[in-house]
Amino acid sequence: MEKTIGAEEQTGPLEDIEEPMFGVLDVVLLVALLGVAAWWLMRNKKADAALREKTYAIQPMAMSSMPQSTENSFIKKLKSSGRSLIVFYGSQTGTGEEFAGRIAKEGIRYKMKGMVADPEEYDMEDLIQMKTIPNSLAVFCMATYGEGDPTDNAMDFYEWLQNGEADLTGLNYAVFGLGNKTYEHYNEVGIYIDKRLEELGATRVFELGLGDDDANIEDDFITWKDRFWPTVCAHFGIESAGEDVSVRQYKLTEHIETIPERVFTGEVARLHSLINQRPPFDVKNPYLAPVKVNRELHKGGGRSCMHIEFDIEGSKMRYDTGDHVAVYPMNDSELVNKFGTLLGVDLDTIITLTNTDEDSSKKHPFPCPCSYRTALTYYIDITSNPRTSSGINAEYATDPEEAAKLKLMASTCADGKHLYSQWINQDNRNIVHILEDLPSCKPKLDHLCELLPRLQCRYYSISSSSKLYPTTVHITAVKVEYDTNTGRRNKGVATSWLGKKIPTDPNALPVVPIFFRKSQFKLPTRPQTPIIMIGPGTGLAPFRGFIQERHMAKEEGKPLGETILYFGCRKKSEDYLYEEELDEFVKKGTLKLHVAFSRDQKEKVYVTHLLAQNADEIWNVIGENNGHLYICGDARSMARDVHDILLKVVQEKGKMTEEEANNYVKKMEAQKRYSADVWS
């Protein structure tokens, strides 16, 4: 753009000069032109130098979620590249994005050239124009996050569907939802989008698919996809081209000569962002928070629970009580080193993986260029049980028995599913374990880097009050360690890494990359509103902040409603978290406490048992005094049991029918009087 303007400015005036050679105006114009020419010459020299530099030196290219240009019309991109298939994804952990990529790639086999699209990057109103592209299809791989919420990148699109009334007649679509059955609002986003698109006039080409991450979401996806394509072919009257789809989405470049200053070393997005820190700090620009405190909370029993305090003074970061703090962890160096040993690869080789689809806004799977070591340490999940699409294919195994085993696990037959479930999931084999147990299998490391999921940040409920601790943020985290059926010791990525962050030197505190995520898990605005908190184990974390804040209000002379906590642990002598603090709040009249020690007596007692015994107290808070009820902890059983108890209490004490009780609880949820912060 600058070159075009410069050329016009240079040629335009010269064509019209008819004044005497030494006129004042001529002199001024000539001086100006000489100045422009000199500037232009210098600029071109710099540009040439830059081009020469790009030819011989690697250029840092972070994986950006932003489009490469300001163009946000996917319709124009589809038309200009001759594509008819677009696959949108709503993804928080990367699975939805991966599934979208696989559908888009397979479209070639069915004469439907496809592209993957992040709805956050494009103007989704262009869906109205999809009918202008012959035989076009939009597929939506949409994950449900939290308590029935869309993922961050799909939020605007979701709200547009909710609030708009666009005419989507002529839009052909299909939806695959990603969810987890342990949560109450299972796959709510995918179900809503599928229904809403039809309401707006779009044509459903294939039935809604629902993937359950609590079971085998890979199997759910493959099963749906295998039926999806024949239906699409029948709908559009097309036949499979029978072409094999290239298994590679990214091409590898290994850099022989490198400039260290241009190589990523663990940054999330911006080169040197972990060295040159500048606000605002967020998911792509975490703050390196010093660890001020890291102390053990358990008194025995062989397990470990850490109380960690991060210093955020001077960072301009602010959190509210009940929010989450995200931690970017590192994979264990010993596990990383095994890749080099098992595959015979120099992990310090600098690489760039570049998308073979030049029109894709995602140019790299993670920040490039970087070393294999950096990719395996900071960017790639190497500890989870890998899906069948992990890149460990039968073609990489030279031993016939090992190849047959891999081929069977990758199939959709009953025997293959059973073997995968047993050998991978139940035995908890990560990618390194598989390579160790199948020694003839030598996949290309760059292929693994392409297909393995990204290492995700870990979210922790903040266990401090922002009013009491504005410059520090506390978390309460149990160290994850367990023995597998194969005799190996598996460790949680984040908690085992955090466990090593012990502040021994006040002048050289260990640091952790963090950022905050807002939560709807909030105290009522009026301190006099009564509350019930149910949080066994580390589910206590956010309630510690709640209690601190309520106590602070009481100390300031404000009227305080009942503050009731149901807490549970195994044994009083071993894992009673923050026992002294809680006892002090009870003594000062801030807190009413119910504690269940499940293993301190012959018959196990859980918080749900105590809740069932205190129906009058529960109804007094939520029924007679318009109070709030909160749950934090395990979604699989505890949260469901609490929900059932709540319904029973409302029905019996409120003298309601089952339907009326259900409606009452749903109303509480809508009013934010019934909130859950749970995980599976």
mmCIF file of N, CA and C in Angstrom, residues 177 271 302 326 356 387 413 451 479 551 586 623:
data_model
loop_
_atom_site.group_PDB
_atom_site.id
_atom_site.type_symbol
_atom_site.label_atom_id
_atom_site.label_comp_id
_atom_site.label_asym_id
_atom_site.label_seq_id
_atom_site.Cartn_x
_atom_site.Cartn_y
_atom_site.Cartn_z
ATOM 1 N N GLY A 177 -21.357 -32.258 18.662
ATOM 2 C CA GLY A 177 -21.125 -31.642 19.956
ATOM 3 C C GLY A 177 -20.106 -32.416 20.772
ATOM 4 N N LEU A 271 6.922 -13.590 21.018
ATOM 5 C CA LEU A 271 8.324 -13.893 21.233
ATOM 6 C C LEU A 271 8.885 -13.032 22.357
ATOM 7 N N GLY A 302 0.119 -39.949 53.494
ATOM 8 C CA GLY A 302 0.826 -40.281 52.259
ATOM 9 C C GLY A 302 0.462 -39.439 51.059
ATOM 10 N N ALA A 326 -5.327 -19.471 36.200
ATOM 11 C CA ALA A 326 -4.807 -20.480 35.282
ATOM 12 C C ALA A 326 -3.296 -20.529 35.379
ATOM 13 N N THR A 356 0.004 -26.794 5.401
ATOM 14 C CA THR A 356 0.018 -26.976 3.949
ATOM 15 C C THR A 356 -1.132 -26.251 3.272
ATOM 16 N N ARG A 387 -5.369 -40.489 21.887
ATOM 17 C CA ARG A 387 -6.445 -41.009 21.055
ATOM 18 C C ARG A 387 -5.836 -41.840 19.926
ATOM 19 N N CYS A 413 -14.089 -51.684 15.130
ATOM 20 C CA CYS A 413 -14.755 -52.937 15.483
ATOM 21 C C CYS A 413 -14.758 -53.118 17.003
ATOM 22 N N LEU A 451 0.118 -34.091 15.600
ATOM 23 C CA LEU A 451 -1.159 -34.712 15.934
ATOM 24 C C LEU A 451 -1.489 -34.764 17.420
ATOM 25 N N LYS A 479 -1.667 -32.858 44.964
ATOM 26 C CA LYS A 479 -0.717 -33.467 44.041
ATOM 27 C C LYS A 479 -1.315 -34.753 43.479
ATOM 28 N N HIS A 551 -16.289 -12.634 56.750
ATOM 29 C CA HIS A 551 -15.746 -12.273 58.066
ATOM 30 C C HIS A 551 -15.285 -10.812 58.063
ATOM 31 N N VAL A 586 -15.338 -20.132 63.256
ATOM 32 C CA VAL A 586 -16.466 -20.631 64.052
ATOM 33 C C VAL A 586 -16.498 -19.925 65.408
ATOM 34 N N GLY A 623 -35.364 -21.528 51.046
ATOM 35 C CA GLY A 623 -36.804 -21.395 50.857
ATOM 36 C C GLY A 623 -37.414 -20.231 51.606
#
